[in-house]
Amino acid sequence: MSKIHTHYDNLKVSRMAPQEVIRAAYKALSQKYHPDKNPGDEKAARIMAILNSAYGTLSDPQRRREHDEWIAAEEWEIEWLESTKAEEEAKRDEHYAPQWVQEPPQQSKFKRRVRTSLWVALSLTLGWGAAVFMQWQFQIIPASNVMLSRAEAVAAPKSSAPTVLDNKPQEPKITLNAQLYLLGQDVSCSAPLRSEFAPNGEVWPAKSGYIEGYKVANGGGDVKIVLDNSANHSDTMITLIDQGRHQEVRHLLVKAQEKFTIENLLAANYEVRQQVLGISQSAKLACESEPVKSESVKSPSPAATVVSPANTASAPTSNPVSN
């Protein structure tokens, strides 16, 4: 089975490691890759950011539990895909049975000529009979019907493509829409700076959108989910989970005071998990330049689950829930 790279691998510890072992591993690796000991080394700075992200997740019991659930879901999906592929290959091998191909008997030139002549004569006879039949059919058409057909032909627009009449009613296209107001959090000048890299080690996108390095699944549908972060003053990382398959299908960043729409989703039961990131460098500088506006701003918080039913014309909008 394919191996999944996790935060445990980044810190070089086992998945059952206690907090003391995780803390010791992080301390040892930090001493090796710390920017103070590697000035100007971009690779060391990148590794240090990954270590900080890994330790931040594994040192928090709730975030570590979510990370373990994500690992279990990914391994289950990989195992299911590999077992399905193995079964399909076994079925192909089971039904594969090569057989001899019997060559048609060789015929003499005389027989081939006689058969060809018969086919030509038969074709000419059938063609003549069809022409007579068509002419006879044309002759018995009433004159009124012929004139009506000509009038309709004159009134109809010219088009080289044939017109196909379909009396079946067209089924309306169903589009499921849902809007989710993202959870707010107190943001102040004293809030910690957010990491420069996402949990998978990739750089955060410059604008609201998907994070590179994560796969995008459950596409090809008509479900849309609008993530509204316009009331918050901090960026938010969103993880969209298909509850039926226990699979993370989208990972994205919604910038502060912006919206982002997830489109082309298949209809399913989705859970939206969000992580409010720390204050950005630009916001930190703005706070320092305006010390009077250092009071925290709290945004409304919504429900964390969006359910998209498959048999309704619109998905329900999640209702805000107080903290």
PDB file of C-alpha atoms in Angstrom, residues 28-312:
ATOM      1  CA  ALA A  28      16.477  18.193  18.217  1.00  0.00           C
ATOM      2  CA  LEU A  29      15.406  19.004  14.658  1.00  0.00           C
ATOM      3  CA  SER A  30      14.951  22.689  15.497  1.00  0.00           C
ATOM      4  CA  GLN A  31      18.530  22.921  16.706  1.00  0.00           C
ATOM      5  CA  LYS A  32      19.663  21.552  13.355  1.00  0.00           C
ATOM      6  CA  TYR A  33      17.509  23.638  10.993  1.00  0.00           C
ATOM      7  CA  HIS A  34      16.927  26.828  12.987  1.00  0.00           C
ATOM      8  CA  PRO A  35      17.408  29.969  10.835  1.00  0.00           C
ATOM      9  CA  ASP A  36      19.824  31.414  13.394  1.00  0.00           C
ATOM     10  CA  LYS A  37      22.188  28.516  12.732  1.00  0.00           C
ATOM     11  CA  ASN A  38      21.558  28.564   8.970  1.00  0.00           C
ATOM     12  CA  PRO A  39      21.459  32.248   7.961  1.00  0.00           C
ATOM     13  CA  GLY A  40      20.435  32.768   4.342  1.00  0.00           C
ATOM     14  CA  ASP A  41      19.617  29.077   3.796  1.00  0.00           C
ATOM     15  CA  GLU A  42      16.160  28.961   2.158  1.00  0.00           C
ATOM     16  CA  LYS A  43      15.969  25.170   2.386  1.00  0.00           C
ATOM     17  CA  ALA A  44      16.602  25.231   6.126  1.00  0.00           C
ATOM     18  CA  ALA A  45      13.980  27.954   6.563  1.00  0.00           C
ATOM     19  CA  ARG A  46      11.460  25.891   4.612  1.00  0.00           C
ATOM     20  CA  ILE A  47      12.190  22.764   6.670  1.00  0.00           C
ATOM     21  CA  MET A  48      11.904  24.772   9.878  1.00  0.00           C
ATOM     22  CA  ALA A  49       8.478  26.055   8.808  1.00  0.00           C
ATOM     23  CA  ILE A  50       7.352  22.469   8.140  1.00  0.00           C
ATOM     24  CA  LEU A  51       8.643  21.391  11.564  1.00  0.00           C
ATOM     25  CA  ASN A  52       6.770  24.251  13.238  1.00  0.00           C
ATOM     26  CA  SER A  53       3.561  23.262  11.462  1.00  0.00           C
ATOM     27  CA  ALA A  54       3.999  19.585  12.385  1.00  0.00           C
ATOM     28  CA  TYR A  55       4.716  20.346  16.033  1.00  0.00           C
ATOM     29  CA  GLY A  56       1.835  22.814  16.206  1.00  0.00           C
ATOM     30  CA  THR A  57      -0.528  20.062  15.057  1.00  0.00           C
ATOM     31  CA  LEU A  58       0.816  17.161  17.125  1.00  0.00           C
ATOM     32  CA  SER A  59       1.184  19.189  20.333  1.00  0.00           C
ATOM     33  CA  ASP A  60      -2.510  20.137  20.241  1.00  0.00           C
ATOM     34  CA  PRO A  61      -4.699  17.129  21.232  1.00  0.00           C
ATOM     35  CA  GLN A  62      -7.683  18.245  19.130  1.00  0.00           C
ATOM     36  CA  ARG A  63      -5.624  18.973  15.996  1.00  0.00           C
ATOM     37  CA  ARG A  64      -3.668  15.745  16.465  1.00  0.00           C
ATOM     38  CA  ARG A  65      -6.938  13.787  16.675  1.00  0.00           C
ATOM     39  CA  GLU A  66      -8.120  15.395  13.429  1.00  0.00           C
ATOM     40  CA  HIS A  67      -4.783  14.593  11.791  1.00  0.00           C
ATOM     41  CA  ASP A  68      -5.087  10.945  12.852  1.00  0.00           C
ATOM     42  CA  GLU A  69      -8.601  10.808  11.387  1.00  0.00           C
ATOM     43  CA  TRP A  70      -7.307  12.251   8.131  1.00  0.00           C
ATOM     44  CA  ILE A  71      -4.538   9.610   8.002  1.00  0.00           C
ATOM     45  CA  ALA A  72      -7.051   6.810   8.602  1.00  0.00           C
ATOM     46  CA  ALA A  73      -9.356   8.120   5.867  1.00  0.00           C
ATOM     47  CA  GLU A  74      -6.516   8.440   3.346  1.00  0.00           C
ATOM     48  CA  GLU A  75      -5.181   4.952   4.071  1.00  0.00           C
ATOM     49  CA  TRP A  76      -8.685   3.483   3.799  1.00  0.00           C
ATOM     50  CA  GLU A  77      -9.182   5.112   0.405  1.00  0.00           C
ATOM     51  CA  ILE A  78      -5.798   3.949  -0.899  1.00  0.00           C
ATOM     52  CA  GLU A  79      -6.454   0.397   0.306  1.00  0.00           C
ATOM     53  CA  TRP A  80      -9.904   0.420  -1.314  1.00  0.00           C
ATOM     54  CA  LEU A  81      -8.547   1.679  -4.645  1.00  0.00           C
ATOM     55  CA  GLU A  82      -5.733  -0.869  -4.681  1.00  0.00           C
ATOM     56  CA  SER A  83      -8.066  -3.757  -3.815  1.00  0.00           C
ATOM     57  CA  THR A  84     -10.520  -2.680  -6.522  1.00  0.00           C
ATOM     58  CA  LYS A  85      -7.722  -2.477  -9.069  1.00  0.00           C
ATOM     59  CA  ALA A  86      -6.467  -5.926  -8.094  1.00  0.00           C
ATOM     60  CA  GLU A  87      -9.960  -7.412  -8.454  1.00  0.00           C
ATOM     61  CA  GLU A  88     -10.391  -5.891 -11.923  1.00  0.00           C
ATOM     62  CA  GLU A  89      -7.032  -7.255 -13.066  1.00  0.00           C
ATOM     63  CA  ALA A  90      -7.919 -10.690 -11.697  1.00  0.00           C
ATOM     64  CA  LYS A  91     -11.237 -10.667 -13.570  1.00  0.00           C
ATOM     65  CA  ARG A  92      -9.504  -9.719 -16.825  1.00  0.00           C
ATOM     66  CA  ASP A  93      -6.981 -12.526 -16.385  1.00  0.00           C
ATOM     67  CA  GLU A  94      -9.779 -14.979 -15.537  1.00  0.00           C
ATOM     68  CA  HIS A  95     -11.820 -14.253 -18.678  1.00  0.00           C
ATOM     69  CA  TYR A  96      -8.795 -14.118 -20.968  1.00  0.00           C
ATOM     70  CA  ALA A  97      -8.729 -17.269 -23.143  1.00  0.00           C
ATOM     71  CA  PRO A  98      -7.025 -17.062 -26.558  1.00  0.00           C
ATOM     72  CA  GLN A  99      -8.657 -19.108 -29.309  1.00  0.00           C
ATOM     73  CA  TRP A 100      -7.682 -20.166 -32.805  1.00  0.00           C
ATOM     74  CA  VAL A 101      -9.193 -18.112 -35.604  1.00  0.00           C
ATOM     75  CA  GLN A 102     -10.629 -20.212 -38.413  1.00  0.00           C
ATOM     76  CA  GLU A 103      -9.625 -18.929 -41.837  1.00  0.00           C
ATOM     77  CA  PRO A 104     -12.411 -18.776 -44.477  1.00  0.00           C
ATOM     78  CA  PRO A 105     -12.136 -21.453 -47.179  1.00  0.00           C
ATOM     79  CA  GLN A 106     -10.510 -20.386 -50.421  1.00  0.00           C
ATOM     80  CA  GLN A 107     -12.875 -20.138 -53.381  1.00  0.00           C
ATOM     81  CA  SER A 108     -12.063 -20.484 -57.028  1.00  0.00           C
ATOM     82  CA  LYS A 109     -12.044 -17.445 -59.316  1.00  0.00           C
ATOM     83  CA  PHE A 110     -15.064 -18.819 -61.249  1.00  0.00           C
ATOM     84  CA  LYS A 111     -17.220 -19.110 -58.106  1.00  0.00           C
ATOM     85  CA  ARG A 112     -16.234 -15.622 -56.988  1.00  0.00           C
ATOM     86  CA  ARG A 113     -17.174 -14.171 -60.410  1.00  0.00           C
ATOM     87  CA  VAL A 114     -20.565 -15.951 -60.448  1.00  0.00           C
ATOM     88  CA  ARG A 115     -21.345 -14.778 -56.909  1.00  0.00           C
ATOM     89  CA  THR A 116     -20.340 -11.202 -57.745  1.00  0.00           C
ATOM     90  CA  SER A 117     -22.551 -11.200 -60.842  1.00  0.00           C
ATOM     91  CA  LEU A 118     -25.513 -12.476 -58.856  1.00  0.00           C
ATOM     92  CA  TRP A 119     -25.035  -9.764 -56.230  1.00  0.00           C
ATOM     93  CA  VAL A 120     -24.871  -7.041 -58.911  1.00  0.00           C
ATOM     94  CA  ALA A 121     -28.039  -8.312 -60.608  1.00  0.00           C
ATOM     95  CA  LEU A 122     -29.864  -8.562 -57.317  1.00  0.00           C
ATOM     96  CA  SER A 123     -28.804  -5.040 -56.319  1.00  0.00           C
ATOM     97  CA  LEU A 124     -29.983  -3.575 -59.639  1.00  0.00           C
ATOM     98  CA  THR A 125     -33.323  -5.380 -59.317  1.00  0.00           C
ATOM     99  CA  LEU A 126     -33.879  -4.122 -55.781  1.00  0.00           C
ATOM    100  CA  GLY A 127     -32.870  -0.588 -56.765  1.00  0.00           C
ATOM    101  CA  TRP A 128     -35.314  -0.545 -59.698  1.00  0.00           C
ATOM    102  CA  GLY A 129     -38.087  -1.902 -57.489  1.00  0.00           C
ATOM    103  CA  ALA A 130     -37.422   0.752 -54.848  1.00  0.00           C
ATOM    104  CA  ALA A 131     -37.529   3.502 -57.478  1.00  0.00           C
ATOM    105  CA  VAL A 132     -40.878   2.241 -58.824  1.00  0.00           C
ATOM    106  CA  PHE A 133     -42.265   1.999 -55.307  1.00  0.00           C
ATOM    107  CA  MET A 134     -41.176   5.551 -54.458  1.00  0.00           C
ATOM    108  CA  GLN A 135     -42.686   6.894 -57.697  1.00  0.00           C
ATOM    109  CA  TRP A 136     -45.939   5.068 -56.994  1.00  0.00           C
ATOM    110  CA  GLN A 137     -46.040   6.461 -53.481  1.00  0.00           C
ATOM    111  CA  PHE A 138     -45.508   9.961 -54.854  1.00  0.00           C
ATOM    112  CA  GLN A 139     -48.338   9.601 -57.326  1.00  0.00           C
ATOM    113  CA  ILE A 140     -50.979   8.652 -54.754  1.00  0.00           C
ATOM    114  CA  ILE A 141     -50.293  11.675 -52.502  1.00  0.00           C
ATOM    115  CA  PRO A 142     -53.311  14.060 -52.596  1.00  0.00           C
ATOM    116  CA  ALA A 143     -52.707  17.426 -54.217  1.00  0.00           C
ATOM    117  CA  SER A 144     -53.826  19.371 -51.123  1.00  0.00           C
ATOM    118  CA  ASN A 145     -51.172  17.735 -48.997  1.00  0.00           C
ATOM    119  CA  VAL A 146     -48.499  18.473 -51.566  1.00  0.00           C
ATOM    120  CA  MET A 147     -49.435  22.159 -51.657  1.00  0.00           C
ATOM    121  CA  LEU A 148     -49.447  22.325 -47.883  1.00  0.00           C
ATOM    122  CA  SER A 149     -46.015  20.811 -47.755  1.00  0.00           C
ATOM    123  CA  ARG A 150     -44.724  23.346 -50.272  1.00  0.00           C
ATOM    124  CA  ALA A 151     -46.205  26.258 -48.292  1.00  0.00           C
ATOM    125  CA  GLU A 152     -44.599  25.018 -45.103  1.00  0.00           C
ATOM    126  CA  ALA A 153     -41.290  24.632 -46.888  1.00  0.00           C
ATOM    127  CA  VAL A 154     -41.404  28.241 -48.088  1.00  0.00           C
ATOM    128  CA  ALA A 155     -42.349  29.597 -44.663  1.00  0.00           C
ATOM    129  CA  ALA A 156     -39.715  27.584 -42.815  1.00  0.00           C
ATOM    130  CA  PRO A 157     -36.256  29.164 -42.374  1.00  0.00           C
ATOM    131  CA  LYS A 158     -33.450  27.779 -44.446  1.00  0.00           C
ATOM    132  CA  SER A 159     -31.224  25.425 -42.554  1.00  0.00           C
ATOM    133  CA  SER A 160     -28.913  22.685 -43.691  1.00  0.00           C
ATOM    134  CA  ALA A 161     -29.289  20.760 -40.434  1.00  0.00           C
ATOM    135  CA  PRO A 162     -32.371  18.513 -40.058  1.00  0.00           C
ATOM    136  CA  THR A 163     -34.924  19.453 -37.412  1.00  0.00           C
ATOM    137  CA  VAL A 164     -35.591  16.825 -34.775  1.00  0.00           C
ATOM    138  CA  LEU A 165     -38.929  17.066 -32.990  1.00  0.00           C
ATOM    139  CA  ASP A 166     -38.868  15.829 -29.416  1.00  0.00           C
ATOM    140  CA  ASN A 167     -42.158  15.853 -27.540  1.00  0.00           C
ATOM    141  CA  LYS A 168     -40.546  14.771 -24.263  1.00  0.00           C
ATOM    142  CA  PRO A 169     -40.518  17.532 -21.623  1.00  0.00           C
ATOM    143  CA  GLN A 170     -37.082  18.858 -20.820  1.00  0.00           C
ATOM    144  CA  GLU A 171     -36.015  18.060 -17.268  1.00  0.00           C
ATOM    145  CA  PRO A 172     -34.885  21.176 -15.398  1.00  0.00           C
ATOM    146  CA  LYS A 173     -31.247  21.266 -14.393  1.00  0.00           C
ATOM    147  CA  ILE A 174     -30.943  21.196 -10.616  1.00  0.00           C
ATOM    148  CA  THR A 175     -28.229  23.319  -9.029  1.00  0.00           C
ATOM    149  CA  LEU A 176     -27.594  23.059  -5.292  1.00  0.00           C
ATOM    150  CA  ASN A 177     -26.338  26.208  -3.593  1.00  0.00           C
ATOM    151  CA  ALA A 178     -25.255  26.729   0.007  1.00  0.00           C
ATOM    152  CA  GLN A 179     -23.663  29.691   1.767  1.00  0.00           C
ATOM    153  CA  LEU A 180     -21.574  29.365   4.905  1.00  0.00           C
ATOM    154  CA  TYR A 181     -20.440  32.267   7.067  1.00  0.00           C
ATOM    155  CA  LEU A 182     -17.052  31.292   8.425  1.00  0.00           C
ATOM    156  CA  LEU A 183     -16.328  31.099  12.130  1.00  0.00           C
ATOM    157  CA  GLY A 184     -14.783  34.227  13.629  1.00  0.00           C
ATOM    158  CA  GLN A 185     -12.093  34.555  16.254  1.00  0.00           C
ATOM    159  CA  ASP A 186     -10.674  37.368  18.352  1.00  0.00           C
ATOM    160  CA  VAL A 187      -7.944  39.080  16.354  1.00  0.00           C
ATOM    161  CA  SER A 188      -5.694  41.622  18.016  1.00  0.00           C
ATOM    162  CA  CYS A 189      -2.213  43.026  17.643  1.00  0.00           C
ATOM    163  CA  SER A 190      -0.996  40.581  20.276  1.00  0.00           C
ATOM    164  CA  ALA A 191      -2.096  37.576  18.201  1.00  0.00           C
ATOM    165  CA  PRO A 192       0.768  35.359  16.935  1.00  0.00           C
ATOM    166  CA  LEU A 193       1.953  35.636  13.355  1.00  0.00           C
ATOM    167  CA  ARG A 194       0.740  32.879  11.077  1.00  0.00           C
ATOM    168  CA  SER A 195       3.168  30.420   9.476  1.00  0.00           C
ATOM    169  CA  GLU A 196       4.456  31.207   5.990  1.00  0.00           C
ATOM    170  CA  PHE A 197       3.657  27.679   4.790  1.00  0.00           C
ATOM    171  CA  ALA A 198       0.573  25.452   4.712  1.00  0.00           C
ATOM    172  CA  PRO A 199       0.499  22.168   6.696  1.00  0.00           C
ATOM    173  CA  ASN A 200       1.758  20.269   3.635  1.00  0.00           C
ATOM    174  CA  GLY A 201       4.785  22.563   3.297  1.00  0.00           C
ATOM    175  CA  GLU A 202       3.482  24.538   0.314  1.00  0.00           C
ATOM    176  CA  VAL A 203       3.357  28.320   0.260  1.00  0.00           C
ATOM    177  CA  TRP A 204      -0.035  29.848   0.993  1.00  0.00           C
ATOM    178  CA  PRO A 205      -1.805  31.101  -2.161  1.00  0.00           C
ATOM    179  CA  ALA A 206      -1.551  34.844  -2.817  1.00  0.00           C
ATOM    180  CA  LYS A 207      -5.351  35.094  -3.073  1.00  0.00           C
ATOM    181  CA  SER A 208      -8.331  33.053  -1.951  1.00  0.00           C
ATOM    182  CA  GLY A 209      -8.220  29.641  -3.620  1.00  0.00           C
ATOM    183  CA  TYR A 210      -7.040  26.049  -3.439  1.00  0.00           C
ATOM    184  CA  ILE A 211      -3.766  25.160  -1.742  1.00  0.00           C
ATOM    185  CA  GLU A 212      -1.211  23.512  -4.001  1.00  0.00           C
ATOM    186  CA  GLY A 213      -0.177  19.963  -3.205  1.00  0.00           C
ATOM    187  CA  TYR A 214      -3.611  18.757  -2.108  1.00  0.00           C
ATOM    188  CA  LYS A 215      -5.826  16.733  -4.429  1.00  0.00           C
ATOM    189  CA  VAL A 216      -9.181  18.053  -5.645  1.00  0.00           C
ATOM    190  CA  ALA A 217     -11.902  15.354  -5.584  1.00  0.00           C
ATOM    191  CA  ASN A 218     -15.706  15.014  -5.929  1.00  0.00           C
ATOM    192  CA  GLY A 219     -15.794  17.119  -9.093  1.00  0.00           C
ATOM    193  CA  GLY A 220     -18.252  17.048 -11.970  1.00  0.00           C
ATOM    194  CA  GLY A 221     -21.417  17.930 -10.046  1.00  0.00           C
ATOM    195  CA  ASP A 222     -23.722  20.946  -9.729  1.00  0.00           C
ATOM    196  CA  VAL A 223     -23.247  21.787  -6.037  1.00  0.00           C
ATOM    197  CA  LYS A 224     -21.869  25.202  -5.052  1.00  0.00           C
ATOM    198  CA  ILE A 225     -20.778  26.254  -1.561  1.00  0.00           C
ATOM    199  CA  VAL A 226     -20.056  29.936  -0.889  1.00  0.00           C
ATOM    200  CA  LEU A 227     -17.554  30.460   1.941  1.00  0.00           C
ATOM    201  CA  ASP A 228     -18.065  33.954   3.356  1.00  0.00           C
ATOM    202  CA  ASN A 229     -15.117  35.321   5.326  1.00  0.00           C
ATOM    203  CA  SER A 230     -15.978  38.971   4.709  1.00  0.00           C
ATOM    204  CA  ALA A 231     -16.770  39.647   8.378  1.00  0.00           C
ATOM    205  CA  ASN A 232     -13.442  38.324   9.675  1.00  0.00           C
ATOM    206  CA  HIS A 233     -10.086  40.055   9.924  1.00  0.00           C
ATOM    207  CA  SER A 234      -7.930  36.941   9.626  1.00  0.00           C
ATOM    208  CA  ASP A 235      -7.326  34.379   6.883  1.00  0.00           C
ATOM    209  CA  THR A 236      -8.973  30.967   7.264  1.00  0.00           C
ATOM    210  CA  MET A 237      -7.928  27.521   6.029  1.00  0.00           C
ATOM    211  CA  ILE A 238     -10.864  25.347   4.947  1.00  0.00           C
ATOM    212  CA  THR A 239     -10.939  21.549   4.729  1.00  0.00           C
ATOM    213  CA  LEU A 240     -14.029  20.076   3.014  1.00  0.00           C
ATOM    214  CA  ILE A 241     -14.771  16.459   3.991  1.00  0.00           C
ATOM    215  CA  ASP A 242     -17.122  13.982   2.298  1.00  0.00           C
ATOM    216  CA  GLN A 243     -18.717  12.317   5.319  1.00  0.00           C
ATOM    217  CA  GLY A 244     -20.035   9.380   3.320  1.00  0.00           C
ATOM    218  CA  ARG A 245     -16.574   8.417   2.054  1.00  0.00           C
ATOM    219  CA  HIS A 246     -14.600   9.776   5.032  1.00  0.00           C
ATOM    220  CA  GLN A 247     -12.380  11.652   2.608  1.00  0.00           C
ATOM    221  CA  GLU A 248     -10.984  15.172   2.451  1.00  0.00           C
ATOM    222  CA  VAL A 249     -11.920  16.474  -1.003  1.00  0.00           C
ATOM    223  CA  ARG A 250     -10.892  20.162  -0.961  1.00  0.00           C
ATOM    224  CA  HIS A 251      -8.251  22.256   0.853  1.00  0.00           C
ATOM    225  CA  LEU A 252      -8.317  26.002   0.365  1.00  0.00           C
ATOM    226  CA  LEU A 253      -7.525  29.386   1.854  1.00  0.00           C
ATOM    227  CA  VAL A 254     -10.104  32.159   2.205  1.00  0.00           C
ATOM    228  CA  LYS A 255      -8.468  35.526   2.737  1.00  0.00           C
ATOM    229  CA  ALA A 256      -9.732  37.960   5.344  1.00  0.00           C
ATOM    230  CA  GLN A 257     -12.810  39.990   4.306  1.00  0.00           C
ATOM    231  CA  GLU A 258     -13.227  37.915   1.126  1.00  0.00           C
ATOM    232  CA  LYS A 259     -15.518  35.201  -0.261  1.00  0.00           C
ATOM    233  CA  PHE A 260     -14.716  32.046  -2.212  1.00  0.00           C
ATOM    234  CA  THR A 261     -17.087  29.701  -4.046  1.00  0.00           C
ATOM    235  CA  ILE A 262     -16.445  25.961  -4.271  1.00  0.00           C
ATOM    236  CA  GLU A 263     -17.998  24.852  -7.561  1.00  0.00           C
ATOM    237  CA  ASN A 264     -18.749  21.642  -9.493  1.00  0.00           C
ATOM    238  CA  LEU A 265     -19.189  19.485  -6.379  1.00  0.00           C
ATOM    239  CA  LEU A 266     -21.031  16.186  -6.410  1.00  0.00           C
ATOM    240  CA  ALA A 267     -24.109  16.009  -4.185  1.00  0.00           C
ATOM    241  CA  ALA A 268     -23.098  14.508  -0.837  1.00  0.00           C
ATOM    242  CA  ASN A 269     -23.001  15.176   2.903  1.00  0.00           C
ATOM    243  CA  TYR A 270     -20.095  17.534   3.506  1.00  0.00           C
ATOM    244  CA  GLU A 271     -18.421  18.710   6.680  1.00  0.00           C
ATOM    245  CA  VAL A 272     -16.562  22.023   6.651  1.00  0.00           C
ATOM    246  CA  ARG A 273     -13.595  22.241   8.988  1.00  0.00           C
ATOM    247  CA  GLN A 274     -11.842  25.548   9.369  1.00  0.00           C
ATOM    248  CA  GLN A 275      -8.655  26.739  10.998  1.00  0.00           C
ATOM    249  CA  VAL A 276      -8.415  30.445  11.725  1.00  0.00           C
ATOM    250  CA  LEU A 277      -4.829  31.400  11.001  1.00  0.00           C
ATOM    251  CA  GLY A 278      -2.764  33.865  12.988  1.00  0.00           C
ATOM    252  CA  ILE A 279      -2.490  37.519  12.138  1.00  0.00           C
ATOM    253  CA  SER A 280      -0.676  38.285   8.882  1.00  0.00           C
ATOM    254  CA  GLN A 281       2.479  40.366   8.652  1.00  0.00           C
ATOM    255  CA  SER A 282       0.642  43.237   6.934  1.00  0.00           C
ATOM    256  CA  ALA A 283      -2.065  43.276   9.603  1.00  0.00           C
ATOM    257  CA  LYS A 284       0.613  43.238  12.300  1.00  0.00           C
ATOM    258  CA  LEU A 285       2.273  46.290  10.798  1.00  0.00           C
ATOM    259  CA  ALA A 286      -1.103  48.023  10.518  1.00  0.00           C
ATOM    260  CA  CYS A 287      -1.774  47.358  14.188  1.00  0.00           C
ATOM    261  CA  GLU A 288       1.598  48.750  15.197  1.00  0.00           C
ATOM    262  CA  SER A 289       1.029  51.894  13.140  1.00  0.00           C
ATOM    263  CA  GLU A 290      -2.426  52.407  14.717  1.00  0.00           C
ATOM    264  CA  PRO A 291      -2.114  51.415  18.392  1.00  0.00           C
ATOM    265  CA  VAL A 292      -5.525  52.889  19.180  1.00  0.00           C
ATOM    266  CA  LYS A 293      -7.266  50.214  17.086  1.00  0.00           C
ATOM    267  CA  SER A 294      -5.796  47.290  18.970  1.00  0.00           C
ATOM    268  CA  GLU A 295      -9.139  46.076  20.320  1.00  0.00           C
ATOM    269  CA  SER A 296     -10.133  42.632  19.218  1.00  0.00           C
ATOM    270  CA  VAL A 297     -12.817  42.152  16.601  1.00  0.00           C
ATOM    271  CA  LYS A 298     -15.155  39.209  16.935  1.00  0.00           C
ATOM    272  CA  SER A 299     -17.068  37.790  13.990  1.00  0.00           C
ATOM    273  CA  PRO A 300     -20.230  35.685  13.936  1.00  0.00           C
ATOM    274  CA  SER A 301     -19.797  31.930  14.029  1.00  0.00           C
ATOM    275  CA  PRO A 302     -21.855  29.468  11.964  1.00  0.00           C
ATOM    276  CA  ALA A 303     -22.638  25.797  12.000  1.00  0.00           C
ATOM    277  CA  ALA A 304     -19.676  23.699  10.911  1.00  0.00           C
ATOM    278  CA  THR A 305     -21.591  21.266   8.680  1.00  0.00           C
ATOM    279  CA  VAL A 306     -23.124  21.781   5.228  1.00  0.00           C
ATOM    280  CA  VAL A 307     -25.498  19.077   3.950  1.00  0.00           C
ATOM    281  CA  SER A 308     -26.273  19.004   0.237  1.00  0.00           C
ATOM    282  CA  PRO A 309     -29.328  16.771  -0.430  1.00  0.00           C
ATOM    283  CA  ALA A 310     -29.450  15.027  -3.764  1.00  0.00           C
ATOM    284  CA  ASN A 311     -33.233  15.330  -4.386  1.00  0.00           C
ATOM    285  CA  THR A 312     -33.952  19.016  -3.686  1.00  0.00           C
TER     286      THR A 312
END
